[in-house]
Amino acid sequence: MNISIILASYDSGHFHGGCGQGPDALISGGLAEALTLAGHDVDVYDIGKVSEDEQEREIATGFAVCNAVSGEVRIALDKKRFPIVLAGNCLTGAGAVAGAGADAIIWADQHGDLNTPETSTTGFLDGMALATVLGLCWRPMANQIPGFKPVDPSRCVLVNARDLDSAEQELLEKLPIIRTECPDWKRAAQRLKADGARQVHMHVDLDVHDPEKLQANRYTTPGGPAPDQVRTAMCGLAGPLSIAGLTISAYDPAFDPKGDVPPLVGELVVDLLSTLEGK
C-alpha cells in the first residue's frame, strides 16, 4: 500500500512543545521503517510551522493546523496514498476528517472531547475536539477548514471514553453517539455499516490505553484497554468498513522514558493496514 505520513507537530498552539514532540518521536522510533519492512511505500511530509503568531494563540493556531492537514490529506488521497496523520492535538482530527471527506468517525480516547466553550470549565481546546468534528461548537472556524462537513453524531463511535465531565455525560445521554469498549467493537461496526457510512476516519488518542500498560502522556485515568486490545479493536472495526485515513495523537515522549510507545504504534499501524489490504 502507498502511505503518506503527515506530521502536525503542535500542542495547544505550541510548535514542537509537549505532545507536539510526539510526531517526530514516532518517526525516529521507527514507524516509517516498520511500514517499509511490512512492504508499504512510505513518504513523510511535515506541515512545519503554519502560524507566524509569536504569541502562539491556541485557537487560531489549532485551526491553522487543521487547514494545513486537510490540504495534505486531500493531496495524499488524490495520489492514491493512504493518509496517516501524526498529531500533537486531537483537534487536528477535524482537519483529517475534512481532507478525507469522511462521513463517519471512530474516536478512541480516554476522554470524551465533547465539551464546548459553554460547558468547558478549563477552556482546553482539545477537550472540544470531537464536539468540533460533530459540528457542536467552533462552527465558523471549522467551516473554514477546506472540505469540512460536520459528522452526524449517529455516525460517531466513541471507544473507551472513561474520563468524562458531567456536561459530556449529559450530552452523551441526548446524542445518538455509539459508545463501545475495545472488546465489544462488533456491534459498533455493524451499526456504522448499516447506517451507510461510506468514508470512516479513525482517530486514536494514545491515552486511550490503560496507563499501567502504556502511558503516552500526562493524562492518566485508571482502567482502559491494553495495547493488544486496542490493536484488535481497531483492526476489527476497520474490517467491515471503508477507512479513509488514520490519526494518531497526543504522544508526549517525556512520559515514555523507556520508548515503549513507538514500537507499539508501529504494530498497531502495520496490523491495521494489513486488515485494510486483506479486504
PDB file of C-alpha atoms in Angstrom:
ATOM      1  CA  MET A   1       0.000   0.000   0.000  1.00  0.00           C
ATOM      2  CA  ASN A   2       1.138   3.553  -0.683  1.00  0.00           C
ATOM      3  CA  ILE A   3       1.255   5.546   2.558  1.00  0.00           C
ATOM      4  CA  SER A   4       1.633   9.244   3.302  1.00  0.00           C
ATOM      5  CA  ILE A   5       2.604  10.074   6.880  1.00  0.00           C
ATOM      6  CA  ILE A   6       1.713  13.683   7.721  1.00  0.00           C
ATOM      7  CA  LEU A   7       3.371  15.289  10.739  1.00  0.00           C
ATOM      8  CA  ALA A   8       1.478  18.000  12.644  1.00  0.00           C
ATOM      9  CA  SER A   9       3.829  18.858  15.496  1.00  0.00           C
ATOM     10  CA  TYR A  10       1.728  21.216  17.611  1.00  0.00           C
ATOM     11  CA  ASP A  11       0.388  21.040  21.149  1.00  0.00           C
ATOM     12  CA  SER A  12      -2.022  23.747  22.325  1.00  0.00           C
ATOM     13  CA  GLY A  13      -0.647  26.211  19.787  1.00  0.00           C
ATOM     14  CA  HIS A  14       2.991  25.484  20.642  1.00  0.00           C
ATOM     15  CA  PHE A  15       5.222  24.165  17.874  1.00  0.00           C
ATOM     16  CA  HIS A  16       7.236  21.111  18.985  1.00  0.00           C
ATOM     17  CA  GLY A  17       6.146  21.542  22.613  1.00  0.00           C
ATOM     18  CA  GLY A  18       4.733  18.758  24.800  1.00  0.00           C
ATOM     19  CA  CYS A  19       2.776  16.329  22.660  1.00  0.00           C
ATOM     20  CA  GLY A  20       3.977  18.339  19.674  1.00  0.00           C
ATOM     21  CA  GLN A  21       7.218  16.390  20.039  1.00  0.00           C
ATOM     22  CA  GLY A  22       5.330  13.137  19.525  1.00  0.00           C
ATOM     23  CA  PRO A  23       5.201  13.004  15.705  1.00  0.00           C
ATOM     24  CA  ASP A  24       8.994  13.296  15.366  1.00  0.00           C
ATOM     25  CA  ALA A  25       9.483  10.804  18.193  1.00  0.00           C
ATOM     26  CA  LEU A  26       7.282   8.243  16.456  1.00  0.00           C
ATOM     27  CA  ILE A  27       9.250   8.671  13.240  1.00  0.00           C
ATOM     28  CA  SER A  28      12.636   8.482  14.972  1.00  0.00           C
ATOM     29  CA  GLY A  29      11.272   5.476  16.859  1.00  0.00           C
ATOM     30  CA  GLY A  30      10.992   3.566  13.593  1.00  0.00           C
ATOM     31  CA  LEU A  31       7.407   3.932  12.378  1.00  0.00           C
ATOM     32  CA  ALA A  32       8.291   4.600   8.727  1.00  0.00           C
ATOM     33  CA  GLU A  33      10.846   1.770   8.755  1.00  0.00           C
ATOM     34  CA  ALA A  34       8.304  -0.651  10.241  1.00  0.00           C
ATOM     35  CA  LEU A  35       5.833   0.179   7.471  1.00  0.00           C
ATOM     36  CA  THR A  36       8.516  -0.155   4.801  1.00  0.00           C
ATOM     37  CA  LEU A  37       9.574  -3.544   6.169  1.00  0.00           C
ATOM     38  CA  ALA A  38       5.920  -4.597   6.000  1.00  0.00           C
ATOM     39  CA  GLY A  39       6.006  -3.894   2.259  1.00  0.00           C
ATOM     40  CA  HIS A  40       4.468  -0.428   2.082  1.00  0.00           C
ATOM     41  CA  ASP A  41       5.699   2.530   0.069  1.00  0.00           C
ATOM     42  CA  VAL A  42       6.050   5.368   2.590  1.00  0.00           C
ATOM     43  CA  ASP A  43       6.581   9.081   2.245  1.00  0.00           C
ATOM     44  CA  VAL A  44       6.714  11.527   5.146  1.00  0.00           C
ATOM     45  CA  TYR A  45       5.561  15.127   4.974  1.00  0.00           C
ATOM     46  CA  ASP A  46       5.895  17.653   7.792  1.00  0.00           C
ATOM     47  CA  ILE A  47       3.422  20.553   7.655  1.00  0.00           C
ATOM     48  CA  GLY A  48       6.041  22.568   9.548  1.00  0.00           C
ATOM     49  CA  LYS A  49       5.240  25.847  11.233  1.00  0.00           C
ATOM     50  CA  VAL A  50       1.875  27.015   9.943  1.00  0.00           C
ATOM     51  CA  SER A  51       1.439  30.156  12.012  1.00  0.00           C
ATOM     52  CA  GLU A  52       3.627  33.228  12.377  1.00  0.00           C
ATOM     53  CA  ASP A  53       1.717  34.224  15.507  1.00  0.00           C
ATOM     54  CA  GLU A  54       4.531  34.778  18.005  1.00  0.00           C
ATOM     55  CA  GLN A  55       2.048  34.512  20.872  1.00  0.00           C
ATOM     56  CA  GLU A  56       1.083  31.029  19.644  1.00  0.00           C
ATOM     57  CA  ARG A  57      -2.572  31.554  20.454  1.00  0.00           C
ATOM     58  CA  GLU A  58      -4.155  28.148  20.817  1.00  0.00           C
ATOM     59  CA  ILE A  59      -7.410  28.630  18.914  1.00  0.00           C
ATOM     60  CA  ALA A  60      -6.048  30.411  15.847  1.00  0.00           C
ATOM     61  CA  THR A  61      -3.040  28.128  15.602  1.00  0.00           C
ATOM     62  CA  GLY A  62      -5.065  24.965  16.226  1.00  0.00           C
ATOM     63  CA  PHE A  63      -7.360  25.691  13.311  1.00  0.00           C
ATOM     64  CA  ALA A  64      -4.436  26.746  11.105  1.00  0.00           C
ATOM     65  CA  VAL A  65      -3.011  23.269  11.726  1.00  0.00           C
ATOM     66  CA  CYS A  66      -6.383  21.755  10.740  1.00  0.00           C
ATOM     67  CA  ASN A  67      -6.364  23.750   7.492  1.00  0.00           C
ATOM     68  CA  ALA A  68      -2.869  22.554   6.597  1.00  0.00           C
ATOM     69  CA  VAL A  69      -3.627  18.930   7.467  1.00  0.00           C
ATOM     70  CA  SER A  70      -6.821  18.951   5.408  1.00  0.00           C
ATOM     71  CA  GLY A  71      -4.863  20.004   2.352  1.00  0.00           C
ATOM     72  CA  GLU A  72      -2.187  17.363   2.820  1.00  0.00           C
ATOM     73  CA  VAL A  73      -4.729  14.600   3.387  1.00  0.00           C
ATOM     74  CA  ARG A  74      -6.503  15.576   0.170  1.00  0.00           C
ATOM     75  CA  ILE A  75      -3.196  15.586  -1.740  1.00  0.00           C
ATOM     76  CA  ALA A  76      -2.376  12.129  -0.386  1.00  0.00           C
ATOM     77  CA  LEU A  77      -5.750  10.711  -1.414  1.00  0.00           C
ATOM     78  CA  ASP A  78      -5.507  12.296  -4.858  1.00  0.00           C
ATOM     79  CA  LYS A  79      -2.206  10.427  -5.239  1.00  0.00           C
ATOM     80  CA  LYS A  80      -3.918   7.180  -4.139  1.00  0.00           C
ATOM     81  CA  ARG A  81      -1.963   7.162  -0.889  1.00  0.00           C
ATOM     82  CA  PHE A  82      -3.452   6.274   2.499  1.00  0.00           C
ATOM     83  CA  PRO A  83      -3.060   9.244   4.889  1.00  0.00           C
ATOM     84  CA  ILE A  84      -1.741   8.742   8.405  1.00  0.00           C
ATOM     85  CA  VAL A  85      -1.663  11.936  10.464  1.00  0.00           C
ATOM     86  CA  LEU A  86       0.658  12.065  13.457  1.00  0.00           C
ATOM     87  CA  ALA A  87      -0.659  14.910  15.597  1.00  0.00           C
ATOM     88  CA  GLY A  88       0.107  16.511  18.912  1.00  0.00           C
ATOM     89  CA  ASN A  89      -3.512  17.548  19.444  1.00  0.00           C
ATOM     90  CA  CYS A  90      -6.820  15.776  18.919  1.00  0.00           C
ATOM     91  CA  LEU A  91      -8.359  18.866  17.295  1.00  0.00           C
ATOM     92  CA  THR A  92      -6.153  18.110  14.286  1.00  0.00           C
ATOM     93  CA  GLY A  93      -8.535  15.236  13.597  1.00  0.00           C
ATOM     94  CA  ALA A  94     -11.023  17.802  12.297  1.00  0.00           C
ATOM     95  CA  GLY A  95      -8.578  18.646   9.523  1.00  0.00           C
ATOM     96  CA  ALA A  96      -8.008  14.984   8.696  1.00  0.00           C
ATOM     97  CA  VAL A  97     -11.764  14.335   8.569  1.00  0.00           C
ATOM     98  CA  ALA A  98     -12.257  17.342   6.295  1.00  0.00           C
ATOM     99  CA  GLY A  99      -9.465  16.388   3.918  1.00  0.00           C
ATOM    100  CA  ALA A 100     -10.804  12.866   3.541  1.00  0.00           C
ATOM    101  CA  GLY A 101     -14.415  13.934   3.147  1.00  0.00           C
ATOM    102  CA  ALA A 102     -15.236  11.468   5.909  1.00  0.00           C
ATOM    103  CA  ASP A 103     -18.876  10.983   6.861  1.00  0.00           C
ATOM    104  CA  ALA A 104     -18.180   8.877   9.954  1.00  0.00           C
ATOM    105  CA  ILE A 105     -15.650   8.846  12.760  1.00  0.00           C
ATOM    106  CA  ILE A 106     -14.179   6.251  15.121  1.00  0.00           C
ATOM    107  CA  TRP A 107     -12.768   8.141  18.121  1.00  0.00           C
ATOM    108  CA  ALA A 108     -10.686   6.114  20.593  1.00  0.00           C
ATOM    109  CA  ASP A 109      -9.804   8.258  23.602  1.00  0.00           C
ATOM    110  CA  GLN A 110      -9.940   8.083  27.398  1.00  0.00           C
ATOM    111  CA  HIS A 111     -11.704  11.479  27.228  1.00  0.00           C
ATOM    112  CA  GLY A 112     -14.962  12.399  25.552  1.00  0.00           C
ATOM    113  CA  ASP A 113     -13.570  15.574  23.933  1.00  0.00           C
ATOM    114  CA  LEU A 114     -17.206  16.702  23.841  1.00  0.00           C
ATOM    115  CA  ASN A 115     -17.065  19.930  25.788  1.00  0.00           C
ATOM    116  CA  THR A 116     -17.946  23.243  24.159  1.00  0.00           C
ATOM    117  CA  PRO A 117     -16.972  26.806  25.138  1.00  0.00           C
ATOM    118  CA  GLU A 118     -20.264  26.944  27.044  1.00  0.00           C
ATOM    119  CA  THR A 119     -19.625  23.783  29.071  1.00  0.00           C
ATOM    120  CA  SER A 120     -15.857  23.667  29.473  1.00  0.00           C
ATOM    121  CA  THR A 121     -14.561  24.538  32.927  1.00  0.00           C
ATOM    122  CA  THR A 122     -10.920  24.637  31.768  1.00  0.00           C
ATOM    123  CA  GLY A 123     -11.052  26.239  28.319  1.00  0.00           C
ATOM    124  CA  PHE A 124      -8.845  23.438  26.977  1.00  0.00           C
ATOM    125  CA  LEU A 125      -9.415  23.414  23.222  1.00  0.00           C
ATOM    126  CA  ASP A 126      -8.580  19.741  22.798  1.00  0.00           C
ATOM    127  CA  GLY A 127     -11.395  18.918  25.209  1.00  0.00           C
ATOM    128  CA  MET A 128     -13.690  20.234  22.465  1.00  0.00           C
ATOM    129  CA  ALA A 129     -12.090  18.311  19.593  1.00  0.00           C
ATOM    130  CA  LEU A 130     -14.778  15.701  18.932  1.00  0.00           C
ATOM    131  CA  ALA A 131     -17.507  18.291  19.558  1.00  0.00           C
ATOM    132  CA  THR A 132     -15.915  20.336  16.759  1.00  0.00           C
ATOM    133  CA  VAL A 133     -15.888  17.350  14.388  1.00  0.00           C
ATOM    134  CA  LEU A 134     -19.583  16.803  15.133  1.00  0.00           C
ATOM    135  CA  GLY A 135     -20.439  20.463  14.477  1.00  0.00           C
ATOM    136  CA  LEU A 136     -21.372  21.220  18.084  1.00  0.00           C
ATOM    137  CA  CYS A 137     -19.006  24.176  18.529  1.00  0.00           C
ATOM    138  CA  TRP A 138     -16.465  26.432  16.816  1.00  0.00           C
ATOM    139  CA  ARG A 139     -18.613  26.308  13.667  1.00  0.00           C
ATOM    140  CA  PRO A 140     -17.296  29.479  11.975  1.00  0.00           C
ATOM    141  CA  MET A 141     -13.692  28.333  12.469  1.00  0.00           C
ATOM    142  CA  ALA A 142     -14.415  24.738  11.452  1.00  0.00           C
ATOM    143  CA  ASN A 143     -16.284  25.822   8.329  1.00  0.00           C
ATOM    144  CA  GLN A 144     -13.106  27.496   7.120  1.00  0.00           C
ATOM    145  CA  ILE A 145     -11.263  24.160   7.060  1.00  0.00           C
ATOM    146  CA  PRO A 146     -11.198  23.079   3.381  1.00  0.00           C
ATOM    147  CA  GLY A 147     -13.754  20.324   2.839  1.00  0.00           C
ATOM    148  CA  PHE A 148     -15.157  20.385   6.350  1.00  0.00           C
ATOM    149  CA  LYS A 149     -18.625  18.968   6.895  1.00  0.00           C
ATOM    150  CA  PRO A 150     -19.725  18.018  10.404  1.00  0.00           C
ATOM    151  CA  VAL A 151     -20.139  14.317  11.072  1.00  0.00           C
ATOM    152  CA  ASP A 152     -23.609  13.270  12.197  1.00  0.00           C
ATOM    153  CA  PRO A 153     -23.398  12.066  15.824  1.00  0.00           C
ATOM    154  CA  SER A 154     -25.177   8.841  14.831  1.00  0.00           C
ATOM    155  CA  ARG A 155     -22.071   8.014  12.765  1.00  0.00           C
ATOM    156  CA  CYS A 156     -19.638   8.546  15.614  1.00  0.00           C
ATOM    157  CA  VAL A 157     -18.163   5.635  17.562  1.00  0.00           C
ATOM    158  CA  LEU A 158     -16.594   6.676  20.869  1.00  0.00           C
ATOM    159  CA  VAL A 159     -14.230   3.982  22.118  1.00  0.00           C
ATOM    160  CA  ASN A 160     -13.270   3.503  25.786  1.00  0.00           C
ATOM    161  CA  ALA A 161     -14.026   7.046  26.956  1.00  0.00           C
ATOM    162  CA  ARG A 162     -13.879   6.825  30.743  1.00  0.00           C
ATOM    163  CA  ASP A 163     -12.862  10.301  31.938  1.00  0.00           C
ATOM    164  CA  LEU A 164     -15.965  12.390  31.271  1.00  0.00           C
ATOM    165  CA  ASP A 165     -17.131  15.730  32.635  1.00  0.00           C
ATOM    166  CA  SER A 166     -20.733  15.946  33.838  1.00  0.00           C
ATOM    167  CA  ALA A 167     -21.689  18.070  30.808  1.00  0.00           C
ATOM    168  CA  GLU A 168     -20.225  15.430  28.494  1.00  0.00           C
ATOM    169  CA  GLN A 169     -22.157  12.689  30.253  1.00  0.00           C
ATOM    170  CA  GLU A 170     -25.379  14.663  29.840  1.00  0.00           C
ATOM    171  CA  LEU A 171     -24.635  15.215  26.149  1.00  0.00           C
ATOM    172  CA  LEU A 172     -23.954  11.523  25.602  1.00  0.00           C
ATOM    173  CA  GLU A 173     -27.389  10.742  27.037  1.00  0.00           C
ATOM    174  CA  LYS A 174     -29.003  13.011  24.427  1.00  0.00           C
ATOM    175  CA  LEU A 175     -26.979  12.293  21.292  1.00  0.00           C
ATOM    176  CA  PRO A 176     -27.025   9.018  19.302  1.00  0.00           C
ATOM    177  CA  ILE A 177     -23.262   8.593  19.614  1.00  0.00           C
ATOM    178  CA  ILE A 178     -22.286   4.914  19.582  1.00  0.00           C
ATOM    179  CA  ARG A 179     -20.302   4.103  22.706  1.00  0.00           C
ATOM    180  CA  THR A 180     -18.254   0.955  22.925  1.00  0.00           C
ATOM    181  CA  GLU A 181     -15.381  -0.692  24.734  1.00  0.00           C
ATOM    182  CA  CYS A 182     -12.498  -2.335  22.922  1.00  0.00           C
ATOM    183  CA  PRO A 183     -13.683  -5.933  23.370  1.00  0.00           C
ATOM    184  CA  ASP A 184     -17.185  -5.085  22.094  1.00  0.00           C
ATOM    185  CA  TRP A 185     -16.336  -3.471  18.742  1.00  0.00           C
ATOM    186  CA  LYS A 186     -18.545  -5.715  16.557  1.00  0.00           C
ATOM    187  CA  ARG A 187     -21.863  -4.053  17.357  1.00  0.00           C
ATOM    188  CA  ALA A 188     -20.407  -0.603  16.692  1.00  0.00           C
ATOM    189  CA  ALA A 189     -19.022  -1.672  13.308  1.00  0.00           C
ATOM    190  CA  GLN A 190     -22.345  -3.215  12.360  1.00  0.00           C
ATOM    191  CA  ARG A 191     -24.227  -0.025  13.263  1.00  0.00           C
ATOM    192  CA  LEU A 192     -21.948   2.174  11.166  1.00  0.00           C
ATOM    193  CA  LYS A 193     -22.155  -0.189   8.222  1.00  0.00           C
ATOM    194  CA  ALA A 194     -25.940  -0.459   8.479  1.00  0.00           C
ATOM    195  CA  ASP A 195     -26.175   3.330   8.589  1.00  0.00           C
ATOM    196  CA  GLY A 196     -24.401   3.539   5.227  1.00  0.00           C
ATOM    197  CA  ALA A 197     -21.130   5.128   6.356  1.00  0.00           C
ATOM    198  CA  ARG A 198     -19.011   5.452   3.222  1.00  0.00           C
ATOM    199  CA  GLN A 199     -15.771   7.080   4.403  1.00  0.00           C
ATOM    200  CA  VAL A 200     -14.735   6.470   8.011  1.00  0.00           C
ATOM    201  CA  HIS A 201     -11.859   8.288   9.670  1.00  0.00           C
ATOM    202  CA  MET A 202     -10.159   6.515  12.554  1.00  0.00           C
ATOM    203  CA  HIS A 203      -8.735   8.640  15.372  1.00  0.00           C
ATOM    204  CA  VAL A 204      -6.634   7.096  18.141  1.00  0.00           C
ATOM    205  CA  ASP A 205      -5.548   9.225  21.081  1.00  0.00           C
ATOM    206  CA  LEU A 206      -2.826   7.109  22.635  1.00  0.00           C
ATOM    207  CA  ASP A 207      -4.029   7.908  26.145  1.00  0.00           C
ATOM    208  CA  VAL A 208      -6.933   5.548  25.500  1.00  0.00           C
ATOM    209  CA  HIS A 209      -4.603   2.827  26.810  1.00  0.00           C
ATOM    210  CA  ASP A 210      -4.525   1.626  30.381  1.00  0.00           C
ATOM    211  CA  PRO A 211      -1.711   3.775  31.833  1.00  0.00           C
ATOM    212  CA  GLU A 212      -0.493   0.733  33.771  1.00  0.00           C
ATOM    213  CA  LYS A 213       0.131  -0.949  30.404  1.00  0.00           C
ATOM    214  CA  LEU A 214       1.177   2.058  28.322  1.00  0.00           C
ATOM    215  CA  GLN A 215       1.466   5.709  29.315  1.00  0.00           C
ATOM    216  CA  ALA A 216       1.615   8.084  26.351  1.00  0.00           C
ATOM    217  CA  ASN A 217       1.170  11.489  28.011  1.00  0.00           C
ATOM    218  CA  ARG A 218       0.384  13.258  31.278  1.00  0.00           C
ATOM    219  CA  TYR A 219      -3.304  12.332  31.263  1.00  0.00           C
ATOM    220  CA  THR A 220      -3.923   9.123  33.174  1.00  0.00           C
ATOM    221  CA  THR A 221      -7.240   7.581  34.124  1.00  0.00           C
ATOM    222  CA  PRO A 222      -7.263   4.082  35.636  1.00  0.00           C
ATOM    223  CA  GLY A 223      -8.574   1.258  33.541  1.00  0.00           C
ATOM    224  CA  GLY A 224      -8.742   1.160  29.790  1.00  0.00           C
ATOM    225  CA  PRO A 225      -7.504  -1.418  27.316  1.00  0.00           C
ATOM    226  CA  ALA A 226      -4.056  -2.903  26.888  1.00  0.00           C
ATOM    227  CA  PRO A 227      -2.206  -2.273  23.594  1.00  0.00           C
ATOM    228  CA  ASP A 228      -3.168  -5.640  22.122  1.00  0.00           C
ATOM    229  CA  GLN A 229      -6.834  -4.947  22.891  1.00  0.00           C
ATOM    230  CA  VAL A 230      -6.683  -1.555  21.167  1.00  0.00           C
ATOM    231  CA  ARG A 231      -4.985  -3.145  18.168  1.00  0.00           C
ATOM    232  CA  THR A 232      -7.585  -5.919  17.946  1.00  0.00           C
ATOM    233  CA  ALA A 233     -10.480  -3.468  18.244  1.00  0.00           C
ATOM    234  CA  MET A 234      -9.165  -1.021  15.621  1.00  0.00           C
ATOM    235  CA  CYS A 235      -8.473  -3.831  13.171  1.00  0.00           C
ATOM    236  CA  GLY A 236     -11.883  -5.336  13.894  1.00  0.00           C
ATOM    237  CA  LEU A 237     -13.643  -2.024  13.309  1.00  0.00           C
ATOM    238  CA  ALA A 238     -11.691  -1.481  10.095  1.00  0.00           C
ATOM    239  CA  GLY A 239     -12.551  -4.906   8.665  1.00  0.00           C
ATOM    240  CA  PRO A 240     -16.143  -4.284   7.509  1.00  0.00           C
ATOM    241  CA  LEU A 241     -15.785  -0.515   6.974  1.00  0.00           C
ATOM    242  CA  SER A 242     -14.196   1.790   4.430  1.00  0.00           C
ATOM    243  CA  ILE A 243     -11.414   3.556   6.342  1.00  0.00           C
ATOM    244  CA  ALA A 244     -10.411   6.851   4.728  1.00  0.00           C
ATOM    245  CA  GLY A 245      -7.494   7.702   6.995  1.00  0.00           C
ATOM    246  CA  LEU A 246      -5.929   7.432  10.431  1.00  0.00           C
ATOM    247  CA  THR A 247      -4.887   9.978  13.039  1.00  0.00           C
ATOM    248  CA  ILE A 248      -2.572   9.067  15.918  1.00  0.00           C
ATOM    249  CA  SER A 249      -2.474  11.812  18.542  1.00  0.00           C
ATOM    250  CA  ALA A 250      -1.177  13.015  21.883  1.00  0.00           C
ATOM    251  CA  TYR A 251       2.123  11.210  22.381  1.00  0.00           C
ATOM    252  CA  ASP A 252       4.467  13.094  24.694  1.00  0.00           C
ATOM    253  CA  PRO A 253       7.827  11.288  24.779  1.00  0.00           C
ATOM    254  CA  ALA A 254       8.647  12.960  28.113  1.00  0.00           C
ATOM    255  CA  PHE A 255       6.232  10.484  29.722  1.00  0.00           C
ATOM    256  CA  ASP A 256       7.714   7.470  27.926  1.00  0.00           C
ATOM    257  CA  PRO A 257      11.310   7.289  29.204  1.00  0.00           C
ATOM    258  CA  LYS A 258      11.799   3.698  28.001  1.00  0.00           C
ATOM    259  CA  GLY A 259      10.492   4.405  24.494  1.00  0.00           C
ATOM    260  CA  ASP A 260       7.697   1.830  24.755  1.00  0.00           C
ATOM    261  CA  VAL A 261       5.188   3.738  22.636  1.00  0.00           C
ATOM    262  CA  PRO A 262       6.733   3.925  19.118  1.00  0.00           C
ATOM    263  CA  PRO A 263       7.106   0.168  18.522  1.00  0.00           C
ATOM    264  CA  LEU A 264       3.551  -0.451  19.769  1.00  0.00           C
ATOM    265  CA  VAL A 265       2.227   2.262  17.436  1.00  0.00           C
ATOM    266  CA  GLY A 266       4.157   0.537  14.660  1.00  0.00           C
ATOM    267  CA  GLU A 267       2.449  -2.766  15.445  1.00  0.00           C
ATOM    268  CA  LEU A 268      -0.968  -1.078  15.510  1.00  0.00           C
ATOM    269  CA  VAL A 269      -0.497   0.642  12.166  1.00  0.00           C
ATOM    270  CA  VAL A 270       1.067  -2.370  10.441  1.00  0.00           C
ATOM    271  CA  ASP A 271      -1.778  -4.644  11.584  1.00  0.00           C
ATOM    272  CA  LEU A 272      -4.416  -2.077  10.633  1.00  0.00           C
ATOM    273  CA  LEU A 273      -3.010  -1.683   7.116  1.00  0.00           C
ATOM    274  CA  SER A 274      -2.805  -5.454   6.764  1.00  0.00           C
ATOM    275  CA  THR A 275      -6.510  -5.594   7.620  1.00  0.00           C
ATOM    276  CA  LEU A 276      -7.307  -2.958   5.013  1.00  0.00           C
ATOM    277  CA  GLU A 277      -5.224  -4.722   2.348  1.00  0.00           C
ATOM    278  CA  GLY A 278      -6.884  -8.046   3.113  1.00  0.00           C
ATOM    279  CA  LYS A 279     -10.389  -6.839   2.331  1.00  0.00           C
TER     280      LYS A 279
END
